[in-house]
PDB file of C-alpha atoms in Angstrom:
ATOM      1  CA  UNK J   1     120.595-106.160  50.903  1.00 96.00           C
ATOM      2  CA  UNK J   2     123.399-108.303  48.940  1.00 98.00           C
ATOM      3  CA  UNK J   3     124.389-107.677  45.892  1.00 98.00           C
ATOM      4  CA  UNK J   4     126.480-108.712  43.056  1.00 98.00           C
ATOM      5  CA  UNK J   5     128.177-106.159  40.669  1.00 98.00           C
ATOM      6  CA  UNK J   6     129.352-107.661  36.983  1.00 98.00           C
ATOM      7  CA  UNK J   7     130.018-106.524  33.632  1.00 98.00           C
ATOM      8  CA  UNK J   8     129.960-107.843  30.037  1.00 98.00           C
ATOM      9  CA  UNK J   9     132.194-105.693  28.358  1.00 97.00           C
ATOM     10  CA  UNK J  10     132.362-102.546  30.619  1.00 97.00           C
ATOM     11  CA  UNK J  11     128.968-102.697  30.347  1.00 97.00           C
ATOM     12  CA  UNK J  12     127.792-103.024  34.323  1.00 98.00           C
ATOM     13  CA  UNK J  13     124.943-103.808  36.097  1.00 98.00           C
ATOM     14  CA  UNK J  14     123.695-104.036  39.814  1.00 98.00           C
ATOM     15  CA  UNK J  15     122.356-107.868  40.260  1.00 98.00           C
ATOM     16  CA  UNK J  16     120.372-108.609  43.000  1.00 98.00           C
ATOM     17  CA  UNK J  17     119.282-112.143  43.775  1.00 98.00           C
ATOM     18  CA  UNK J  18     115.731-112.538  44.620  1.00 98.00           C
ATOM     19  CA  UNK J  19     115.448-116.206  43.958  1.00 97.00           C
ATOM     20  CA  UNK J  20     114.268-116.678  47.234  1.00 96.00           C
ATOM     21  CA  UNK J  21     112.537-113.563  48.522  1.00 96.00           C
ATOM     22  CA  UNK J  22     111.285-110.056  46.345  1.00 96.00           C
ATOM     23  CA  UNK J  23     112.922-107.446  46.302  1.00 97.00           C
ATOM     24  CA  UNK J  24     111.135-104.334  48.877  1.00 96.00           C
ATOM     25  CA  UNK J  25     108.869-101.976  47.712  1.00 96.00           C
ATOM     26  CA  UNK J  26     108.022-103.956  44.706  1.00 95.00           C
ATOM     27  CA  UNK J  27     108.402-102.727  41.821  1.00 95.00           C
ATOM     28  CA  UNK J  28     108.452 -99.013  42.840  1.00 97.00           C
ATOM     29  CA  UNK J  29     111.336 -99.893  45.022  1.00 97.00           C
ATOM     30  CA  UNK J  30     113.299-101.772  42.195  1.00 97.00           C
ATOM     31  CA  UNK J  31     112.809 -98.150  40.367  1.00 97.00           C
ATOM     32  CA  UNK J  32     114.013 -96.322  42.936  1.00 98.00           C
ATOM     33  CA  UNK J  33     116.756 -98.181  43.863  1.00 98.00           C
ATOM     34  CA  UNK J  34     118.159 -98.551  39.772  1.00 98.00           C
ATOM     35  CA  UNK J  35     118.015 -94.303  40.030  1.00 98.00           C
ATOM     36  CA  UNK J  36     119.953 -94.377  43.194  1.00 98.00           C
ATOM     37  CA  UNK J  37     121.967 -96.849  43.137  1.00 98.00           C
ATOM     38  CA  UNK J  38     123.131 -96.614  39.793  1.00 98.00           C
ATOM     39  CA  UNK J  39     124.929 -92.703  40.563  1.00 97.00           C
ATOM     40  CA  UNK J  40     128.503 -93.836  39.873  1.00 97.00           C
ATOM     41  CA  UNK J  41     129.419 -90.691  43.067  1.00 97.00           C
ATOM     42  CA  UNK J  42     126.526 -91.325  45.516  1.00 96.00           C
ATOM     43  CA  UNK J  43     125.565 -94.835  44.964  1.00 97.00           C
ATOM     44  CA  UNK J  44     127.178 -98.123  43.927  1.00 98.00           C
ATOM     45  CA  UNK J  45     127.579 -96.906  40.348  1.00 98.00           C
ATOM     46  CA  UNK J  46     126.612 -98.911  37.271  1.00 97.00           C
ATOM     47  CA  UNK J  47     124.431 -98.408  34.090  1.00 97.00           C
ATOM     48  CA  UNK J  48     121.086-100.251  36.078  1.00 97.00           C
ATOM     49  CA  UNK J  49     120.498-102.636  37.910  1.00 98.00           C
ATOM     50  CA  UNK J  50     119.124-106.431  36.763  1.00 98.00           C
ATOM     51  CA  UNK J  51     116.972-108.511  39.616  1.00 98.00           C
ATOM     52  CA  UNK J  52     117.700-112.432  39.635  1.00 98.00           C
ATOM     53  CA  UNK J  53     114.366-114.214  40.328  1.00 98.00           C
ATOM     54  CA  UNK J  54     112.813-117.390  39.518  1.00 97.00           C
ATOM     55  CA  UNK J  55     111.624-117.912  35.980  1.00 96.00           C
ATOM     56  CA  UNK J  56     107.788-118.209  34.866  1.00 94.00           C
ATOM     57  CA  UNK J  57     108.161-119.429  31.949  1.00 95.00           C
ATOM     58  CA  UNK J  58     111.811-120.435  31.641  1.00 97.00           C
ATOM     59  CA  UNK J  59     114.425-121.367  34.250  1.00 98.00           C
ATOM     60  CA  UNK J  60     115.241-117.765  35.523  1.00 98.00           C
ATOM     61  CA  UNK J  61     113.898-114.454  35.162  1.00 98.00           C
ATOM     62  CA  UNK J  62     115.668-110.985  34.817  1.00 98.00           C
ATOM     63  CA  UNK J  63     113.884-107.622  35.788  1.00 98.00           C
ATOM     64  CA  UNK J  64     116.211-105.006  34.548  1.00 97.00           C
ATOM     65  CA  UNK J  65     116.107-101.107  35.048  1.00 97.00           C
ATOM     66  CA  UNK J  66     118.431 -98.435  32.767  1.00 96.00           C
ATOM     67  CA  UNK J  67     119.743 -95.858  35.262  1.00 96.00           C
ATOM     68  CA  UNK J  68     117.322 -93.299  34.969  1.00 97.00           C
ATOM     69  CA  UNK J  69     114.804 -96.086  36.599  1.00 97.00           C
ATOM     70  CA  UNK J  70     112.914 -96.710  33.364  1.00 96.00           C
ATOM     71  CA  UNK J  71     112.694-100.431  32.303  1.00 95.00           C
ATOM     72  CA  UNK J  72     114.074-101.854  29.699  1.00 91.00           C
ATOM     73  CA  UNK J  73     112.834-104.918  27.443  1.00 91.00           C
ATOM     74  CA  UNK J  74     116.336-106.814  27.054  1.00 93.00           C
ATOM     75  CA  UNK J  75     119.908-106.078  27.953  1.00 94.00           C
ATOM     76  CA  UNK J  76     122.681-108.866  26.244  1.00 95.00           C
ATOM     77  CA  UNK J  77     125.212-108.160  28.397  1.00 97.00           C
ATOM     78  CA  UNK J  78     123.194-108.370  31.128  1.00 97.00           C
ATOM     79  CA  UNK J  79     121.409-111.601  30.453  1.00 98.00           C
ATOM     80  CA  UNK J  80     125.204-112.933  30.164  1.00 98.00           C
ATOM     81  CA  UNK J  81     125.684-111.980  33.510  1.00 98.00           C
ATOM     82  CA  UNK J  82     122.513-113.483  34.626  1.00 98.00           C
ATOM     83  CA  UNK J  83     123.327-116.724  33.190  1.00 98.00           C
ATOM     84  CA  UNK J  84     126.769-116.404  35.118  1.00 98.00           C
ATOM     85  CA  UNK J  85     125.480-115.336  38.451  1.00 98.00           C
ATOM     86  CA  UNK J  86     122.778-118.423  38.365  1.00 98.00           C
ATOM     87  CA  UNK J  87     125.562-120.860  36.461  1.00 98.00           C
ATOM     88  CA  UNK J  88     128.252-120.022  39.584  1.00 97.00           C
ATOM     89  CA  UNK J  89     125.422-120.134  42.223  1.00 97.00           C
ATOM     90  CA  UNK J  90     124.830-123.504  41.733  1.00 97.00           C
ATOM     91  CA  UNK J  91     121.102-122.528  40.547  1.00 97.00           C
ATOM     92  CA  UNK J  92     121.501-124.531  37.606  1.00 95.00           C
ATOM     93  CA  UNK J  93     123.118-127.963  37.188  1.00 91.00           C
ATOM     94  CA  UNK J  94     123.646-128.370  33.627  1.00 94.00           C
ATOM     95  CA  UNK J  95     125.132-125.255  31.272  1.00 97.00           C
ATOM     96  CA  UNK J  96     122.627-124.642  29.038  1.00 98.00           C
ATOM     97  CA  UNK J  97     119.574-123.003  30.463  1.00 98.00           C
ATOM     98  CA  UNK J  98     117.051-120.274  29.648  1.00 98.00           C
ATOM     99  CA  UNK J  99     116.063-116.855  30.511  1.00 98.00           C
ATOM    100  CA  UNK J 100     112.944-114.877  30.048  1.00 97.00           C
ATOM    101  CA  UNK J 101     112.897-111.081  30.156  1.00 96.00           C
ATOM    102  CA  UNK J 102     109.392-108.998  29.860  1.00 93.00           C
ATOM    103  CA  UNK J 103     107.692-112.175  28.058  1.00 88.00           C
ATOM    104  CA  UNK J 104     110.710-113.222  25.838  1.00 92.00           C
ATOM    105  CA  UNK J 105     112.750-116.470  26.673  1.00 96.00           C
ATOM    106  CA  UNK J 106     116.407-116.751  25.401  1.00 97.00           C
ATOM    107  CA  UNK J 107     118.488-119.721  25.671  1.00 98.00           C
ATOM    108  CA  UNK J 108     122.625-119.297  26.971  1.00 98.00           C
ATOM    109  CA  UNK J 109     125.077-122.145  27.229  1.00 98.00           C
ATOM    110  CA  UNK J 110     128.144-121.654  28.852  1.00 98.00           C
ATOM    111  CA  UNK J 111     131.273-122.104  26.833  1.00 97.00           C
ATOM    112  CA  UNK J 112     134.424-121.249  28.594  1.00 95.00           C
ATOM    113  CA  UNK J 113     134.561-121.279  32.316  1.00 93.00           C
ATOM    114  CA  UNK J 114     134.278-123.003  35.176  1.00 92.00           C
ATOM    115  CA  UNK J 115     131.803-122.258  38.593  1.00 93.00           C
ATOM    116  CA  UNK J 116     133.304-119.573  40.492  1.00 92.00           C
ATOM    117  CA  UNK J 117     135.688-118.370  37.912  1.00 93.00           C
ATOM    118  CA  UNK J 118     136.336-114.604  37.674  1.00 93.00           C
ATOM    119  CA  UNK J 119     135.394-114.610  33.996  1.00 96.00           C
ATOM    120  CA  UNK J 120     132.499-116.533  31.998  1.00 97.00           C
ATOM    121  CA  UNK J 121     131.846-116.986  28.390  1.00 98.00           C
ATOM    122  CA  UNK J 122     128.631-117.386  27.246  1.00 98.00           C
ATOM    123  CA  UNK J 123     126.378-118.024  23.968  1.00 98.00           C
ATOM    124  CA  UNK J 124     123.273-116.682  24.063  1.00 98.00           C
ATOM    125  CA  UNK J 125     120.395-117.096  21.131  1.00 98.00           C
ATOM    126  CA  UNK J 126     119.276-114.068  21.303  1.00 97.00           C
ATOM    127  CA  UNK J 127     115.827-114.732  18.922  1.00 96.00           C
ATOM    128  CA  UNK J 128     115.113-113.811  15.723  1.00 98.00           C
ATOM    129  CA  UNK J 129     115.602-109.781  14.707  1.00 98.00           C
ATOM    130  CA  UNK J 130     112.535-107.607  14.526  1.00 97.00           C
ATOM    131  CA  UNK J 131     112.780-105.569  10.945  1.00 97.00           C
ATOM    132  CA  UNK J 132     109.164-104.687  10.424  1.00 96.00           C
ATOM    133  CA  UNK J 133     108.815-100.543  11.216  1.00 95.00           C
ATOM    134  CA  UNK J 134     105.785-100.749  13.418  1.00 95.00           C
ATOM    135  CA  UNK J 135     106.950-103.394  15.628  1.00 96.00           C
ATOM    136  CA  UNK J 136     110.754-101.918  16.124  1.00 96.00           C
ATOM    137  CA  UNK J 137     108.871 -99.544  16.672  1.00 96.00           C
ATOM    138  CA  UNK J 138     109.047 -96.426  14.223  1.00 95.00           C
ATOM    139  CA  UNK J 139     106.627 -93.904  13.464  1.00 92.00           C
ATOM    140  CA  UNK J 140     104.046 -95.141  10.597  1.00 89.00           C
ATOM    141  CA  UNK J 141     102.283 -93.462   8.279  1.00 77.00           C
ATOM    142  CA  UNK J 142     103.094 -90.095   8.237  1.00 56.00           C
ATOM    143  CA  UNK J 143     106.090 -87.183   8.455  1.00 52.00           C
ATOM    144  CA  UNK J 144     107.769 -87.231  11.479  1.00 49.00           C
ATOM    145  CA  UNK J 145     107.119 -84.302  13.668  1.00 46.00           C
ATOM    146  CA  UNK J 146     110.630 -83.239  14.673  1.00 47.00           C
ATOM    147  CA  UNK J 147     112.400 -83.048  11.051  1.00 50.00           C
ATOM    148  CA  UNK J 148     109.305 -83.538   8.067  1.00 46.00           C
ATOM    149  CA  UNK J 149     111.268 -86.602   7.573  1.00 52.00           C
ATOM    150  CA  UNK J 150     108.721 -89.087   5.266  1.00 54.00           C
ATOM    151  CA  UNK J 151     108.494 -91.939   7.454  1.00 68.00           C
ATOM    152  CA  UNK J 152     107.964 -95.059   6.262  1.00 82.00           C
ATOM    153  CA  UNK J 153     104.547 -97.524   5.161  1.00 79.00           C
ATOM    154  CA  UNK J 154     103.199 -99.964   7.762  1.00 80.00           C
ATOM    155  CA  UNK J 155     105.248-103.494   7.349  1.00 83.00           C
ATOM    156  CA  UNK J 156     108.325-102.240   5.422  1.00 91.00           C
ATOM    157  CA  UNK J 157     111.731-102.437   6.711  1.00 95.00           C
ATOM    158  CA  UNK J 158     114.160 -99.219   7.645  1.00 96.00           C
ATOM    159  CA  UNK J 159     117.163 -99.163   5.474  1.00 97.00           C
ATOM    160  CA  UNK J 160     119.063 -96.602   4.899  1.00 96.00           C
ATOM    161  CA  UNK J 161     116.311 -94.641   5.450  1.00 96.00           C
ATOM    162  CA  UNK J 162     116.740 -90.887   5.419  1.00 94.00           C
ATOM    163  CA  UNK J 163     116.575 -88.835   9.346  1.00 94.00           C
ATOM    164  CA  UNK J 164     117.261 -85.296   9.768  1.00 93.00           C
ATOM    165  CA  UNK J 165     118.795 -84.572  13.240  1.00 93.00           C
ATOM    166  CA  UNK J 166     119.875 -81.412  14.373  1.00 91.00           C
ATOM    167  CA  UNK J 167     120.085 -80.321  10.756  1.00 93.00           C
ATOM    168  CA  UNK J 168     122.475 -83.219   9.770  1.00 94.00           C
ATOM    169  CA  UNK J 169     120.838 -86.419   7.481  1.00 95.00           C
ATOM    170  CA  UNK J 170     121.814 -89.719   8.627  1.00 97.00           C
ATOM    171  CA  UNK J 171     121.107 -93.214   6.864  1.00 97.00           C
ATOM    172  CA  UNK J 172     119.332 -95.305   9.132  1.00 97.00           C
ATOM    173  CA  UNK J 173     118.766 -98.829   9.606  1.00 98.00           C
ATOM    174  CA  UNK J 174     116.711 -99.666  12.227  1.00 98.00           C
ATOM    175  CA  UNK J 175     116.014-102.870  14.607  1.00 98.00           C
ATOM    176  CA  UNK J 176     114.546-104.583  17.186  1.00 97.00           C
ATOM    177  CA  UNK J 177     116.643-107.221  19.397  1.00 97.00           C
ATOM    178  CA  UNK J 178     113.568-106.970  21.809  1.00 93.00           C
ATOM    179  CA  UNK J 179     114.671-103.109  22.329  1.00 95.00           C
ATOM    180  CA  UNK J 180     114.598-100.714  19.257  1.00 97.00           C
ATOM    181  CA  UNK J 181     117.831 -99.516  17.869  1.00 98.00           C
ATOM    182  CA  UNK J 182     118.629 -97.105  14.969  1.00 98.00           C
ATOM    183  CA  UNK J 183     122.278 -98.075  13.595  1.00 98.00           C
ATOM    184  CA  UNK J 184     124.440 -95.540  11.730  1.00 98.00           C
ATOM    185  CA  UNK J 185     127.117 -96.535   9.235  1.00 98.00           C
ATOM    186  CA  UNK J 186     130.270 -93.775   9.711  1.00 98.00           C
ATOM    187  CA  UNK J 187     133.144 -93.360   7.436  1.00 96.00           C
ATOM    188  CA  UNK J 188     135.707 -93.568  10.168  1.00 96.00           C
ATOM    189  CA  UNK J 189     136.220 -95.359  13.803  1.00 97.00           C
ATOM    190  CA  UNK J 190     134.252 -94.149  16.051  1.00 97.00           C
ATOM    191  CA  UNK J 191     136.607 -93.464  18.909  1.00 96.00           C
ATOM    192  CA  UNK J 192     135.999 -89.466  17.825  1.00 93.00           C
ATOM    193  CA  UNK J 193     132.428 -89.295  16.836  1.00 96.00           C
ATOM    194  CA  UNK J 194     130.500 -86.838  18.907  1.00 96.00           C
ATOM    195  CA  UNK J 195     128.616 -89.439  20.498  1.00 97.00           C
ATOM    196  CA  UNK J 196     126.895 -87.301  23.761  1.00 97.00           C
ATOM    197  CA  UNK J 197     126.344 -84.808  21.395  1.00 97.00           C
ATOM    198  CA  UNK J 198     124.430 -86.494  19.102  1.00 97.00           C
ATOM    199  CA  UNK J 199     122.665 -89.620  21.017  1.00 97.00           C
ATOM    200  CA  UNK J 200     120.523 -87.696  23.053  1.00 97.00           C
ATOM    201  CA  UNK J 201     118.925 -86.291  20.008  1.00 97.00           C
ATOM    202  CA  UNK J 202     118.336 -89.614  18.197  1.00 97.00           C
ATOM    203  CA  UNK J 203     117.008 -91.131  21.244  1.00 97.00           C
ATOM    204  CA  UNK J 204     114.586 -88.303  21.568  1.00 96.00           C
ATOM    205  CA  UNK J 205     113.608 -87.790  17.625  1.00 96.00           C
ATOM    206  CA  UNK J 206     109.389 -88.029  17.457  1.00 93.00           C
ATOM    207  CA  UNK J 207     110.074 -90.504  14.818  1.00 95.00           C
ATOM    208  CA  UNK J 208     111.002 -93.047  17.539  1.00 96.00           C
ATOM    209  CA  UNK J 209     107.594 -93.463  19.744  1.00 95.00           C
ATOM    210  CA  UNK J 210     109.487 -95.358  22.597  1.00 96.00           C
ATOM    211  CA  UNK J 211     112.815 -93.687  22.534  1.00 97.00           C
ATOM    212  CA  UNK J 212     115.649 -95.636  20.840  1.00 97.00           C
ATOM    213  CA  UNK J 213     118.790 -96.745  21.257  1.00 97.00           C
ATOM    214  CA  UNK J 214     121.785 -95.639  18.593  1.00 98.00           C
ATOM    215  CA  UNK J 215     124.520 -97.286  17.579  1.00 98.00           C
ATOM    216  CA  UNK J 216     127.319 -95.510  15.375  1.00 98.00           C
ATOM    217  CA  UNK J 217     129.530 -98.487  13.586  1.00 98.00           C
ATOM    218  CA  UNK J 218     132.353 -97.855  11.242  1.00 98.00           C
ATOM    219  CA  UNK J 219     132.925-101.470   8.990  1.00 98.00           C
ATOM    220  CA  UNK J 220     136.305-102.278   8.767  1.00 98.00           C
ATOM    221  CA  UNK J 221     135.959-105.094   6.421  1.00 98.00           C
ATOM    222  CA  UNK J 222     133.979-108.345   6.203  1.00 98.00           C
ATOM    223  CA  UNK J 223     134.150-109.813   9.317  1.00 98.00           C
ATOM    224  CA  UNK J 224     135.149-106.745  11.826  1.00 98.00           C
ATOM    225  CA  UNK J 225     132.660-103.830  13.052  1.00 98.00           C
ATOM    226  CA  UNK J 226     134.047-101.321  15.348  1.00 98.00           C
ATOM    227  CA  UNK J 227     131.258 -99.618  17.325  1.00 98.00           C
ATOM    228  CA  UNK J 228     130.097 -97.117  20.202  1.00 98.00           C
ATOM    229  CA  UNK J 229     126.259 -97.106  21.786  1.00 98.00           C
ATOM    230  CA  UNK J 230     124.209 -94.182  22.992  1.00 98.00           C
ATOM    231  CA  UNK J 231     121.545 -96.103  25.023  1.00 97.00           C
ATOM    232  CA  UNK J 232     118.115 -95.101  25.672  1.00 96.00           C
ATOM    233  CA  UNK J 233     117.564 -94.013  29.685  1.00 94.00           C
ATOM    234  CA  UNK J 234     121.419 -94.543  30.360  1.00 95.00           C
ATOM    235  CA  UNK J 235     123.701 -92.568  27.529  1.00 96.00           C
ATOM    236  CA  UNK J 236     126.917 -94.158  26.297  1.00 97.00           C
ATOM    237  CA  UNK J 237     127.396 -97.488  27.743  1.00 97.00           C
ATOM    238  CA  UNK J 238     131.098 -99.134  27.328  1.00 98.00           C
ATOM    239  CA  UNK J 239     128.963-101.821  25.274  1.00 97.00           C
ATOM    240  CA  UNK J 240     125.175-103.142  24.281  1.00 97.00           C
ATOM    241  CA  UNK J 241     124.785-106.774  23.711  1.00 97.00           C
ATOM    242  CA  UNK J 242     121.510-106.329  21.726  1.00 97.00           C
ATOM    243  CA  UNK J 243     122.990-103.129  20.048  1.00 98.00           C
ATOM    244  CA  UNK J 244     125.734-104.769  18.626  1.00 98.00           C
ATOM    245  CA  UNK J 245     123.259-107.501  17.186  1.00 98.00           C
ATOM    246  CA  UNK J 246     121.118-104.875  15.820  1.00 98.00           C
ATOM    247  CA  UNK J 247     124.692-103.624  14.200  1.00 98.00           C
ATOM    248  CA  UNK J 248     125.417-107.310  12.382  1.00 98.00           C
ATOM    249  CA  UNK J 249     122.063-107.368  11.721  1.00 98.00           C
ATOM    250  CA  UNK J 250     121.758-103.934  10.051  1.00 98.00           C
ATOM    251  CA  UNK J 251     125.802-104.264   8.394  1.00 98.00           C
ATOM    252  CA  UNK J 252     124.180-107.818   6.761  1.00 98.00           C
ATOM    253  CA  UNK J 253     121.152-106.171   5.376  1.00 98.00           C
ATOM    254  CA  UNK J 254     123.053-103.304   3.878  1.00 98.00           C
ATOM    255  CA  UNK J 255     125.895-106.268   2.141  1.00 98.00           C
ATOM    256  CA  UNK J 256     128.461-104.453   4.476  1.00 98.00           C
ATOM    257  CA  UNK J 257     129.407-108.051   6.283  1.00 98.00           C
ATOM    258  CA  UNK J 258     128.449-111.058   5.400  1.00 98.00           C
ATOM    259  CA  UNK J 259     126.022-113.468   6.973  1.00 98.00           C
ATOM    260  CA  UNK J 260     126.236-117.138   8.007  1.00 98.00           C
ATOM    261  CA  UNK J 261     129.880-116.190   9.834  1.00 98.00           C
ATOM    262  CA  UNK J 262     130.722-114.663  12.662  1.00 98.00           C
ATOM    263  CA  UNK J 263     131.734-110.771  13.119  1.00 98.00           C
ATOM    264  CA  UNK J 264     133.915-109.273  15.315  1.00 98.00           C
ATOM    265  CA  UNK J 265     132.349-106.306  16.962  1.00 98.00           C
ATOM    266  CA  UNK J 266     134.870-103.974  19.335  1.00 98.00           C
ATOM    267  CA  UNK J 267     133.649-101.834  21.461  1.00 98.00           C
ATOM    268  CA  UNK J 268     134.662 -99.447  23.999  1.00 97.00           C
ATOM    269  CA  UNK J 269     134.555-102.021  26.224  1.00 97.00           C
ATOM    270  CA  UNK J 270     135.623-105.304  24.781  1.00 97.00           C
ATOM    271  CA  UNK J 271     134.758-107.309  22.063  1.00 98.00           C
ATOM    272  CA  UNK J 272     131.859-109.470  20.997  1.00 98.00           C
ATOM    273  CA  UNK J 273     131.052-111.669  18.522  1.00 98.00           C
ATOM    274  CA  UNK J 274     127.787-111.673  16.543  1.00 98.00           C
ATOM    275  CA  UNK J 275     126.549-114.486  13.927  1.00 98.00           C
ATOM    276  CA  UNK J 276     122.773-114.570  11.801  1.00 98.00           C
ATOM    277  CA  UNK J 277     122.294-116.276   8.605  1.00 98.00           C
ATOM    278  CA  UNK J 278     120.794-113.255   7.283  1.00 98.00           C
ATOM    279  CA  UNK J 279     117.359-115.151   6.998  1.00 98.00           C
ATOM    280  CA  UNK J 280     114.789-113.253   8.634  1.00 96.00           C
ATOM    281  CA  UNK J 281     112.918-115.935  10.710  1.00 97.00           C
ATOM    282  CA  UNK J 282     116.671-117.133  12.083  1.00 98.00           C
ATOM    283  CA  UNK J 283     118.294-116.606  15.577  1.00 98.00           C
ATOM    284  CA  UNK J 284     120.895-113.877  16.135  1.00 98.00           C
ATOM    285  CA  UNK J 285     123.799-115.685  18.272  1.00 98.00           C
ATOM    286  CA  UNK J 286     125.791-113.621  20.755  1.00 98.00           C
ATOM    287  CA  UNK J 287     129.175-115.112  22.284  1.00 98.00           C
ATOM    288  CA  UNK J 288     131.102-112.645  25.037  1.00 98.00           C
ATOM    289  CA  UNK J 289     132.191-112.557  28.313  1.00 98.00           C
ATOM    290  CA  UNK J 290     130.742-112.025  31.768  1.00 98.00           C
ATOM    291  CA  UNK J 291     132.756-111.135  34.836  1.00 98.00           C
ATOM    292  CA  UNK J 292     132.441-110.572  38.520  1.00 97.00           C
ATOM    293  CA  UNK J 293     133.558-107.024  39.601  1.00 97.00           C
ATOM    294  CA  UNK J 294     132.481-107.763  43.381  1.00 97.00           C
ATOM    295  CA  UNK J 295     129.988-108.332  46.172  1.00 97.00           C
ATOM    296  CA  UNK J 296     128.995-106.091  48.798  1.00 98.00           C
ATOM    297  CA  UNK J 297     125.727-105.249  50.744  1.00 97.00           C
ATOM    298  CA  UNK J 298     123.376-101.839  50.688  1.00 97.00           C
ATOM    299  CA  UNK J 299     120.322-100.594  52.336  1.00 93.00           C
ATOM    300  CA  UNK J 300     117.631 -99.815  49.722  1.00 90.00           C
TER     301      UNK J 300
END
């Protein structure tokens, strides 16, 4: 089977196009083939794949699995790639289109390259954020069974919010881009933070009922983030499109950046930048790049 392998930021996916034809073994083959596939010694490597197919309710679909074949709601870089993949195919003749993802739509234009080109820029809305704790979601209503932690009342928002984890308290600030996320403000760049260490343990903490994803972000002043992701079914990722939303998102709640502009997020892999008015019903807008690593075929 053909397939496409692209990054947004270091942050790389497997993209198969079934436009025309599914993909075999439905979806218990698309699992399979994101735990397989994604082994960066015995398979193609990558941190999941992301299936191309024709929308329902917008122009395009994407299906994407994290490597450890769970799926996942919404993947920024990814959709970026998605919107390159169907801009370069031809799919699409204009360069705004849209994009839906387990029920959500988002709308990408293209900004910066041509069809073909090695590298793409893309804006994507990416919606409005989710702050509300039971829809991120967080655990409601009670302590939290891995720390005693209070947890927070049904409808508030996560701010600073007090977590024990592995007998250290972090400040968290918590988010929903479609996926949760749980962003920590550190004192320092986060090119040392123990990262592996520490990610595992957030993304398995009973006060998150659906794992989440962390994001560790040291503000460097009012327009620049730096930042490093521990993603939910994956680990670190070089970058995380919706994580580094959730960041803005979380630095603007918490005065740290301010809204209405964009911010300059750098991560591991590249840089992105991030705008929201700070108003709760507006869009988050993501700008990046998308690139073509190559193409190749595999049995699956």
């Amino acid at each position: 089977m053909k397939f496409t392998k692209m990054h947004g930021c270091g942050n790389d996916y497997i993209y198969f196009d079934c436009t025309k034809s599914d993909f075999p073994g439905g979806a218990e083959g698309e699992k399979a083939a994101a735990i397989k596939l994604s082994d960066r010694h015995f398979g193609i490597g990558g941190d999941g794949i992301i299936i191309i197919k024709k929308g329902r309710t917008a122009d395009f679909e994407m299906v994407m699995y994290n490597a450890d074949g769970s799926r996942s709601q919404m993947c920024g870089n990814g959709i970026r790639c998605v919107g390159k993949y169907v801009y370069d195919a031809g799919y699409t003749t204009g360069r705004e289109f849209t994009v839906e993802s387990m029920g959500a739509v988002k709308h990408l234009k293209v900004i910066k390259g041509e069809r073909g080109e090695k590298e793409t820029w893309l804006s994507v809305d990416m919606g409005a954020p989710i702050l509300q704790a039971e829809k991120i979601p967080v655990a409601v209503g009670g302590p939290s069974r891995a720390s005693g932690t209070a947890v927070v009342a049904e409808g508030e928002r996560v701010i600073m919010h007090s977590l024990d984890v592995a007998g250290t308290e972090y400040k968290i600030t918590c988010v929903s881009m479609g996926n949760p996320h749980a962003v920590v403000f550190i004192d320092k760049k986060p090119a040392d933070f123990d990262v592996c260490g520490v990610g595992p343990i957030f993304e398995n903490n009973a006060f998150f009922p659906e794992r989440t994803n962390t994001e560790f972000a040291f503000v460097e002043d009012r327009h620049t983030i730096w930042m490093r992701v521990w993603e939910r079914g994956t680990g670190e990722t070089l970058a995380c499109g919706t994580g580094t939303c959730a960041t803005v998102v979380a630095a603007i709640l918490n005065n740290l950046v301010d809204a209405g502009t964009p911010v300059t997020v750098h991560l591991v892999g590249g840089d992105l930048q991030i705008e929201w008015s700070g108003r709760p019903e507006d869009s988050v807008f993501m700008t990046g790049p998308a690139e073509t690593v190559f193409v190749g075929e595999v049995e699956v």
